[in-house]
Coordinates of C-alpha atoms in Angstrom, one line a residue:
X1 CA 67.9 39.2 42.2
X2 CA 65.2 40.6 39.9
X3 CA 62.9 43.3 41.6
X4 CA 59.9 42.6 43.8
X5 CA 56.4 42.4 42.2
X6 CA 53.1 43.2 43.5
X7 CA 52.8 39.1 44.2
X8 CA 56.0 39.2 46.4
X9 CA 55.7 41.5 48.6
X10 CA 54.6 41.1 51.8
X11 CA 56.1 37.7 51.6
X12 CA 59.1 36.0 53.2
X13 CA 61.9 35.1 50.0
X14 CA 62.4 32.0 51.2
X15 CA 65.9 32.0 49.0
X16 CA 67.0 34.9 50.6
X17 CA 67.4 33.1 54.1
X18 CA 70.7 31.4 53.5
X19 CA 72.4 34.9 52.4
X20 CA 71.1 36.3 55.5
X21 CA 72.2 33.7 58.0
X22 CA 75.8 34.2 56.5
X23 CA 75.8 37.8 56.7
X24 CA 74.4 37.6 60.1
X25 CA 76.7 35.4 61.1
X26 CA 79.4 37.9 59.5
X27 CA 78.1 40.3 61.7
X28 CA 78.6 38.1 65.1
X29 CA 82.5 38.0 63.8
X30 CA 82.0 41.7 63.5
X31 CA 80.7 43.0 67.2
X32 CA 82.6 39.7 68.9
X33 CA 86.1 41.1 67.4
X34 CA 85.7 44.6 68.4
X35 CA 84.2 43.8 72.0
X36 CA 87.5 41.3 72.5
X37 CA 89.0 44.5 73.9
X38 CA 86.6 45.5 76.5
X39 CA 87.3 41.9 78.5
X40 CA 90.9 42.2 77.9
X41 CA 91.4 45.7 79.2
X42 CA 92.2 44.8 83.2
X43 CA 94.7 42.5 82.3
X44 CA 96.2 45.0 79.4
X45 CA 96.3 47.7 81.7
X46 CA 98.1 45.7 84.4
X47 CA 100.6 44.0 81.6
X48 CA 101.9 47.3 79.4
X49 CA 100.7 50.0 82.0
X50 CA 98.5 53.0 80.7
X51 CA 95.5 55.6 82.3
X52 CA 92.1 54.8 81.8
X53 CA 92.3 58.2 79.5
X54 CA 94.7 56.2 76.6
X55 CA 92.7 53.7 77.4
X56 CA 89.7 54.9 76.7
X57 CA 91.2 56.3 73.2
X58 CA 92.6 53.3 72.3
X59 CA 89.7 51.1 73.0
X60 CA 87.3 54.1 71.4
X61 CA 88.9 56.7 69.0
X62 CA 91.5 54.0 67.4
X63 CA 89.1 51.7 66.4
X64 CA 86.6 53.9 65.3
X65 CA 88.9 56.6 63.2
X66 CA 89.1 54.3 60.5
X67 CA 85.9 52.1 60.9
X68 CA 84.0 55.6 60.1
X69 CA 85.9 57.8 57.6
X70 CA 86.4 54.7 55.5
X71 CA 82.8 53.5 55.6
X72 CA 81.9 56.5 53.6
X73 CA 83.9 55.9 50.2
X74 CA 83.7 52.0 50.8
X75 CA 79.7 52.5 51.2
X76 CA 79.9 54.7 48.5
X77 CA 81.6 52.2 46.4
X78 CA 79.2 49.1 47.6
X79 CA 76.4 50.7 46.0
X80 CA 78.3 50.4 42.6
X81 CA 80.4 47.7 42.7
X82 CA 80.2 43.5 44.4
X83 CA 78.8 44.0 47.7
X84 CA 79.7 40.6 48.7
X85 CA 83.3 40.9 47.8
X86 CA 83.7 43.7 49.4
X87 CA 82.4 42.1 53.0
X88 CA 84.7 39.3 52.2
X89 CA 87.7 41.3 51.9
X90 CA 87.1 43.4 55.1
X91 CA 86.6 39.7 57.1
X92 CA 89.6 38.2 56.1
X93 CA 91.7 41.6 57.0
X94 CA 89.6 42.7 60.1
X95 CA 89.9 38.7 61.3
X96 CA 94.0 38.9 61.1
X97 CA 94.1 42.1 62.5
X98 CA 92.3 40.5 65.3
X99 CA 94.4 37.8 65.8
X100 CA 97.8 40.3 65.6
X101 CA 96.4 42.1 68.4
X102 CA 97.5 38.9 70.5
X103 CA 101.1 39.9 69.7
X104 CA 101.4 43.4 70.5
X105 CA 104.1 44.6 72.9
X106 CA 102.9 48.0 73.7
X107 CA 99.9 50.4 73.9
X108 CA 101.1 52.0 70.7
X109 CA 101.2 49.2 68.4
X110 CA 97.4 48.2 70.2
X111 CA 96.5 51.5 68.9
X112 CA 97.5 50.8 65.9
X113 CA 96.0 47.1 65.6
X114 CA 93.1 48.5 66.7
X115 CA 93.0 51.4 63.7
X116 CA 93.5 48.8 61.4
X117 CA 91.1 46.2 62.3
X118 CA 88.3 49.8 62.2
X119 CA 89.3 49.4 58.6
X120 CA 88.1 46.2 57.9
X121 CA 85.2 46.3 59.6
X122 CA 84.3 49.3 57.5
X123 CA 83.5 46.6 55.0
X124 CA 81.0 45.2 56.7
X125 CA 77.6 46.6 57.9
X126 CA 76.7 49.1 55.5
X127 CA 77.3 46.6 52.4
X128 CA 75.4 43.7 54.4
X129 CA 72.4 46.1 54.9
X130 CA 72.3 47.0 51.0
X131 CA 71.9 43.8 50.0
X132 CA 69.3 42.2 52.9
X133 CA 66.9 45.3 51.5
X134 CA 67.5 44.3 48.1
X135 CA 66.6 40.8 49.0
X136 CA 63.6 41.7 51.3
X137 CA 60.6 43.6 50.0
X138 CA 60.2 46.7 52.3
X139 CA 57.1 45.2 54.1
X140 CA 59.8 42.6 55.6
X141 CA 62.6 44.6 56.0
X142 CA 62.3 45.3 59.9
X143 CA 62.1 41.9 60.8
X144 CA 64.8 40.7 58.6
X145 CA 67.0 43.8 59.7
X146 CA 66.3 42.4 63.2
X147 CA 67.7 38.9 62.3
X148 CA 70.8 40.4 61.5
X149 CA 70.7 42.9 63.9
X150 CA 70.4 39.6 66.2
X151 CA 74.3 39.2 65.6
X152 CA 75.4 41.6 68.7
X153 CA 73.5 38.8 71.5
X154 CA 74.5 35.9 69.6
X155 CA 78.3 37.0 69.7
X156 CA 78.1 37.7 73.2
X157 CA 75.8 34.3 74.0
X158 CA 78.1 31.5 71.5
X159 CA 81.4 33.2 72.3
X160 CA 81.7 35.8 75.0
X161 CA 81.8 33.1 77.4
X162 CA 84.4 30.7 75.2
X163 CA 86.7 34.1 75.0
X164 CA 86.6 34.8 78.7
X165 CA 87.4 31.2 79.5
X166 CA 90.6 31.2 76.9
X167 CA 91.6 34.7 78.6
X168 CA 91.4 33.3 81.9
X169 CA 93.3 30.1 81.9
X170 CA 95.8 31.3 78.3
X171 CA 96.1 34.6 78.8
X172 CA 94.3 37.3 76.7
X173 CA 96.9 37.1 74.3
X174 CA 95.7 33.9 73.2
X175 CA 91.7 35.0 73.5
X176 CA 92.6 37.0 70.6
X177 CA 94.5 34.8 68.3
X178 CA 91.4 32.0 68.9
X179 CA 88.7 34.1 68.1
X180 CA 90.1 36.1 65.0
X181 CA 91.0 33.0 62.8
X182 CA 87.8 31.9 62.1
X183 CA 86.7 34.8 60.3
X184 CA 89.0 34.0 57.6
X185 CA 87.4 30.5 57.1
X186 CA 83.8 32.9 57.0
X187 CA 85.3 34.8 54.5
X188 CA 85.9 31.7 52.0
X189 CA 81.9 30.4 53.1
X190 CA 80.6 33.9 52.3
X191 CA 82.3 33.6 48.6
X192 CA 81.5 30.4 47.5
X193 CA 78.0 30.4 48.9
X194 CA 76.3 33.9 48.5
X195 CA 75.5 35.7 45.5
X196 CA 75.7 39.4 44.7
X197 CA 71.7 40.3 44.1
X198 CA 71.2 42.2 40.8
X199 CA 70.2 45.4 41.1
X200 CA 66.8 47.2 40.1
X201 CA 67.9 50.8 40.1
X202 CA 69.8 52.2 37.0
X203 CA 73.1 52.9 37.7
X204 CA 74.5 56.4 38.7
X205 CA 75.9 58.9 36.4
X206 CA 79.9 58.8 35.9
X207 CA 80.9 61.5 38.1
X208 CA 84.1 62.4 39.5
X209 CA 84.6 60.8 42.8
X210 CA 84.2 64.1 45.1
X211 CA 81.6 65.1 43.1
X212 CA 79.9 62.3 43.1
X213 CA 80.1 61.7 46.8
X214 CA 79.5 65.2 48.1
X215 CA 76.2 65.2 46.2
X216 CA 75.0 62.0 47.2
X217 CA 75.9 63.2 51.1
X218 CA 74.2 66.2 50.4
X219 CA 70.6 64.7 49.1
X220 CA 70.8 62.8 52.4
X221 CA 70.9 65.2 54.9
X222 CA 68.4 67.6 52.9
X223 CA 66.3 65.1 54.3
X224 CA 64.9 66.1 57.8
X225 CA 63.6 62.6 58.5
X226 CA 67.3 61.4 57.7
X227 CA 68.9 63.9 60.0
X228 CA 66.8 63.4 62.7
X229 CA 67.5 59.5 62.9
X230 CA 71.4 60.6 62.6
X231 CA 71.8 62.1 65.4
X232 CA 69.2 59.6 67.0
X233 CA 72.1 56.7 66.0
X234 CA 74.2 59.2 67.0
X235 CA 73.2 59.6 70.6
X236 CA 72.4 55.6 70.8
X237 CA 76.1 55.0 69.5
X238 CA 77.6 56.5 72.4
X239 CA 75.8 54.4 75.0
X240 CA 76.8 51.2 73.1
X241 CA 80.5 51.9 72.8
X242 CA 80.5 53.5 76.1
X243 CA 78.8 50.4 78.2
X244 CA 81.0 47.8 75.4
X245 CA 84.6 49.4 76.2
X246 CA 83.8 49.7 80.5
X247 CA 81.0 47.5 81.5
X248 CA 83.4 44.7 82.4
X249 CA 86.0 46.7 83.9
X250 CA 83.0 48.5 86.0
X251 CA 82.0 44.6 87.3
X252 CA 85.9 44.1 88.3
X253 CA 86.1 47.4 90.0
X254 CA 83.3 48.0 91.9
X255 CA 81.5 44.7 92.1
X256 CA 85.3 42.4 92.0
X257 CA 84.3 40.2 89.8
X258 CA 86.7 37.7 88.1
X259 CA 87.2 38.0 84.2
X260 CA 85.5 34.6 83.9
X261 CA 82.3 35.6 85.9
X262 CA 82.5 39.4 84.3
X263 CA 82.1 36.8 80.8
X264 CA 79.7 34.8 82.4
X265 CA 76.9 37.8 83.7
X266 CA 77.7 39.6 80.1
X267 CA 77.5 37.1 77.6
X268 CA 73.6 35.4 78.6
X269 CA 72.2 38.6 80.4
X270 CA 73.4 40.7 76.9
X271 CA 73.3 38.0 75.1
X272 CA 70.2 36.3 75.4
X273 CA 67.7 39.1 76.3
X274 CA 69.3 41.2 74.1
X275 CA 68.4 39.1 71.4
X276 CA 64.6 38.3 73.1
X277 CA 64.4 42.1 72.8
X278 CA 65.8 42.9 69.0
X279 CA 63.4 39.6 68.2
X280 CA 60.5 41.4 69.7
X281 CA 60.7 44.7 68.4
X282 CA 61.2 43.2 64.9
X283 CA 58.1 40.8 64.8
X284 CA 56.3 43.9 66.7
X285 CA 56.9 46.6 63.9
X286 CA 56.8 43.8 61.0
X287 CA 53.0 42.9 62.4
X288 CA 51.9 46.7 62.5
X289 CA 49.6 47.2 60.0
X290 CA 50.8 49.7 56.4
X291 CA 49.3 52.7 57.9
X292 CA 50.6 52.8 61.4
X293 CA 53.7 54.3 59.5
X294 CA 54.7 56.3 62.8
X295 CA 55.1 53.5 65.1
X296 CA 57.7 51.8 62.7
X297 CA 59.9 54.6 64.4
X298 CA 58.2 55.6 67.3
X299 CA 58.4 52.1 68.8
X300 CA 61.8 52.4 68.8
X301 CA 62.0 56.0 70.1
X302 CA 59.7 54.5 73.2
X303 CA 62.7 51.4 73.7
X304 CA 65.1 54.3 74.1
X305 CA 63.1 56.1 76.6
X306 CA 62.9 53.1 79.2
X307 CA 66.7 51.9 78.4
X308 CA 68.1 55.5 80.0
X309 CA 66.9 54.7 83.8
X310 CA 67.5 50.9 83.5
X311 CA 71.4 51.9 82.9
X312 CA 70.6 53.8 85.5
X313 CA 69.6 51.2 88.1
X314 CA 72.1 49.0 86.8
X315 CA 74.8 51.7 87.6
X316 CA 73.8 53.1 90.9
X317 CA 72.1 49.9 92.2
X318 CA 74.0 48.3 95.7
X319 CA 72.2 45.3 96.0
X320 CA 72.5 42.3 93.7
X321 CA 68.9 42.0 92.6
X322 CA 69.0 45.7 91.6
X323 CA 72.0 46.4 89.7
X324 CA 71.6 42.7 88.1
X325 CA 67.5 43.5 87.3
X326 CA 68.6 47.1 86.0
X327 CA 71.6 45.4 83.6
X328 CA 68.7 43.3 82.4
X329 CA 66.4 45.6 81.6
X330 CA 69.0 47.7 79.8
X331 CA 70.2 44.8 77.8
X332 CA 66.3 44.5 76.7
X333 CA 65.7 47.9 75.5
X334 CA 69.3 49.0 74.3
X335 CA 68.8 47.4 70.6
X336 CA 65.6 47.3 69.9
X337 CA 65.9 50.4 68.0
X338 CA 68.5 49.5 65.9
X339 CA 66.7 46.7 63.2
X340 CA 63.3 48.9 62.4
X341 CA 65.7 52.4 62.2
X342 CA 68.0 50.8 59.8
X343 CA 65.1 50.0 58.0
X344 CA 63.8 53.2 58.2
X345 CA 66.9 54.5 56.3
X346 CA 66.9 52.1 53.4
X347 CA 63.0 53.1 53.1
X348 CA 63.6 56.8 53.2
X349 CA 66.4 57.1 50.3
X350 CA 67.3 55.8 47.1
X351 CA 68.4 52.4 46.3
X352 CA 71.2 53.5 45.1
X353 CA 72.4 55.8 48.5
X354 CA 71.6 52.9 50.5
X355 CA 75.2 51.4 51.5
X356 CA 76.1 55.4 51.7
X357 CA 73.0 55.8 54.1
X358 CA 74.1 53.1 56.3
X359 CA 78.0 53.8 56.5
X360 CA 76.8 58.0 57.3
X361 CA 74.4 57.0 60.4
X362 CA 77.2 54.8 61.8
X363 CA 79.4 57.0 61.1
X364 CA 77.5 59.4 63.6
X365 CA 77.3 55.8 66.0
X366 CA 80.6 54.7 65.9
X367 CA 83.1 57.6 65.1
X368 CA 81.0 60.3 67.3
X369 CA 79.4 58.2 69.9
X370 CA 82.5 56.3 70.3
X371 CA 84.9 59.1 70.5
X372 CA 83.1 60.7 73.3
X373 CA 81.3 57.7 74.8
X374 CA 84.5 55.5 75.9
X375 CA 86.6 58.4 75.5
X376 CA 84.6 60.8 78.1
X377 CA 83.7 58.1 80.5
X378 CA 87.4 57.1 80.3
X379 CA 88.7 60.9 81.3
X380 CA 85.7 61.3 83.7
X381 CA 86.8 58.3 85.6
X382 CA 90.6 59.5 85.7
X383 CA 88.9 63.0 87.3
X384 CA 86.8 62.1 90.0
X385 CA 89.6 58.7 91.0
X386 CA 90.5 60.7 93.3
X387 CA 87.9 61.8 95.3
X388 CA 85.8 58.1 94.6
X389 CA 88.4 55.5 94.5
X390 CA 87.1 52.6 92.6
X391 CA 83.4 53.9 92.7
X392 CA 84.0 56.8 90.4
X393 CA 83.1 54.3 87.6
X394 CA 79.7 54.5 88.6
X395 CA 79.2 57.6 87.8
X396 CA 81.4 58.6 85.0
X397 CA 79.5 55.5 83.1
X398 CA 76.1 57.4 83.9
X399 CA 76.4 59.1 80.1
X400 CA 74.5 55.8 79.4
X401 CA 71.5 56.3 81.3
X402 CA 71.4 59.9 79.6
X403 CA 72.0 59.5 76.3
X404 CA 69.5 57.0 75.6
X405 CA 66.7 59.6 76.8
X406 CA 68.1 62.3 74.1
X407 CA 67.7 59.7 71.2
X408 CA 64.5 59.0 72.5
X409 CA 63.2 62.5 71.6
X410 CA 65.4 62.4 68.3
X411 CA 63.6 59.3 66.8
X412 CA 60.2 60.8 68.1
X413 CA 60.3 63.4 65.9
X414 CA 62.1 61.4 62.9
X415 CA 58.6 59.1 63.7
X416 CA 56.6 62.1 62.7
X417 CA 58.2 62.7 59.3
X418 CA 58.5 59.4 58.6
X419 CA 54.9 58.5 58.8
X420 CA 54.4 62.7 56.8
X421 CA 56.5 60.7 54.5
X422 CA 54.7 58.0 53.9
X423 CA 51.7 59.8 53.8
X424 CA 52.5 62.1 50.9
X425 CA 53.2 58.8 49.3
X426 CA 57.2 59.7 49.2
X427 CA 60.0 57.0 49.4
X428 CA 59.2 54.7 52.5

């Protein structure tokens, strides 16, 4: 795709719909495979036996190990190389590694099922954000960001429910097998029907590899709007992870729910007001007028600030009404931030650092916040077992309702610098 002119932007590319309901739809394969394990983990921990502490590590640190250290040179070699095939790849391998997890014998060879399908989902989301901003003129960029970003709700709303009905009457051996083979028939619609956009930005200079990469790491975190939205995505990542790997076991424990209803209050009450809420927040920031620069992050920063004490309610609430209104309301605010900040990144760097952008902010999402987030809530829950029985969950999970208010103050300021940015007539 040729660059933007004056006459384009500001306007939707109509041609550039089809690519993004493919990637998006990618992306649905991407957050439904990784979430499999969540549902499954009751049922895995009653079959093979472990502690919520390798449980938490497996369902966290395994996946993610890969998923982040690899997104860096893969990112890094998306914004040289075909973007598209490199997506394609990473579905077809991420989609059979999926499918193998419904023949492992042991916790071990989960683990390692689990590091290998955190490689091939390193291929995704970075690549598929490069090439929706090269298709989108910035002006439009939030709210197709949030169409894709739309892909988390829609995986929990068209097949969340579907998986927790396989798992309950075929076993969660066969939940996996069902929903991993389909990605490879993606993979073959992605080739044959989406284009690699040409690019407008001369290419980088030949560099050695280390070189090359170091420097390009380095120019990104000299920028202070950059860092600040890091460790934003950062703090955001852990809640995600976190709430992914033990909301349903927290349902089974202290509420005793069933794996079918656990699927059933997850996949519409994520699900669908999720997606109301990513929806919302993109057509919100893509109506703001040019010079309310600040609000393009700030809105976000403000989402953040009401999700903490809605996972709060949800957590700590006894009655039905209450824990069901504060789940919700957490679902609603949880995402909103994640379409306009993505944005944000491709509109504060280069065109040529923006797969490396992408892969270094989840990077701090996924490999930090889900280390600790499903990892900490997993040994905090081992801790205080034995003083709270079952109810220790509630309050081991609480790093949700706190982290949510850190990033809050994180993309506040990265709202100030942005908007100094655009100001000064910078990169935006």
């Amino acid at each position: 795709m040729k660059g933007l002119d004056a006459s384009e932007r500001g306007h939707w590319p109509w041609s550039a719909t089809w690519p993004l309901l493919v990637l998006t739809l990618v992306s649905v394969f991407n957050y439904l495979d990784r979430s499999l394990l969540g549902l499954a983990l009751p049922a895995i921990k009653r079959e093979l036996g472990s502690s919520d502490t390798v449980l938490g590590l497996v369902s966290g640190l395994a996946f993610i190990l890969f998923y982040s250290l690899l997104g860096i040179p893969i990112a890094w070699l998306a914004d040289r190389t075909n973007r598209r095939n490199i997506i394609a790849a990473g579905l077809t391998f991420w989609s059979l590694m999926t499918a193998c997890t419904g023949f492992i014998g042991s916790i071990w060879q989960l683990a390692v099922v689990r590091l290998l399908m955190g490689a091939g989902e390193a291929c995704g989301m970075a690549p598929s954000n490069s090439i929706i901003a090269d298709r989108f003129p910035p002006d439009r960029r939030p709210l197709a960001l949030a169409l894709f970003g739309t892909a988390a709700p829609l995986s929990y709303i068209l097949f969340f429910p579907l998986a927790g009905w396989i798992a309950q009457h075929h076993g969660w051996r066969a939940m996996f097998i069902a929903m991993g083979l389909p990605g490879v028939l993606l993979a073959l619609l992605l080739i044959l029907t989406v284009r690699e956009p040409e690019r407008t930005a001369p290419p980088p200079k030949r560099l050695p590899l280390a070189r090359s990469l170091f420097g390009d790491l380095a120019a990104l975190f000299s920028n202070r709007c950059f860092v600040w939205i890091f460790a934003g995505v950062t703090l955001m990542g852990a809640n995600v992870w976190a709430a992914g790997a033990w909301t349903p076991t927290f349902f089974v424990r202290v509420h005793h729910l069933k794996i079918t209803e656990v699927a059933n209050i997850i996949g519409p009450t994520r699900g669908i007001i999720g997606l109301v809420g990513i929806l919302l927040g993109g057509l919100l920031i893509d109506r703001l007028p040019r010079h309310r620069d600040f609000w393009r992050v700030g809105i976000p920063a403000i989402a953040c600030l009401l999700a903490g004490p809605a996972e709060a309610l949800f957590l700590l609430g006894s009655s039905y009404p209450v824990w069901v209104g504060g789940f919700a309301l957490a679902s609603f605010f949880t995402l909103i931030h994640q379409a306009p900040i993505f944005a944000a990144v491709v509109n504060v760097v280069g065109e040529r650092r923006r797969a490396l952008a992408i892969s270094v902010v989840l990077l701090g999402a996924s490999l930090i916040g889900n280390a600790v987030g499903p990892s900490a809530v997993g040994v905090l829950n081992d801790l205080l077992a034995g003083q709270l029985g079952d109810d220790a969950i509630r309050y081991s999970m609480l790093i949700i309702a706190v982290t949510p208010l850190l990033a809050a103050l994180c993309f506040w300021r990265a709202a100030t610098l942005y908007a100094a940015a655009a100001n000064a007539g910078q990169e935006t």
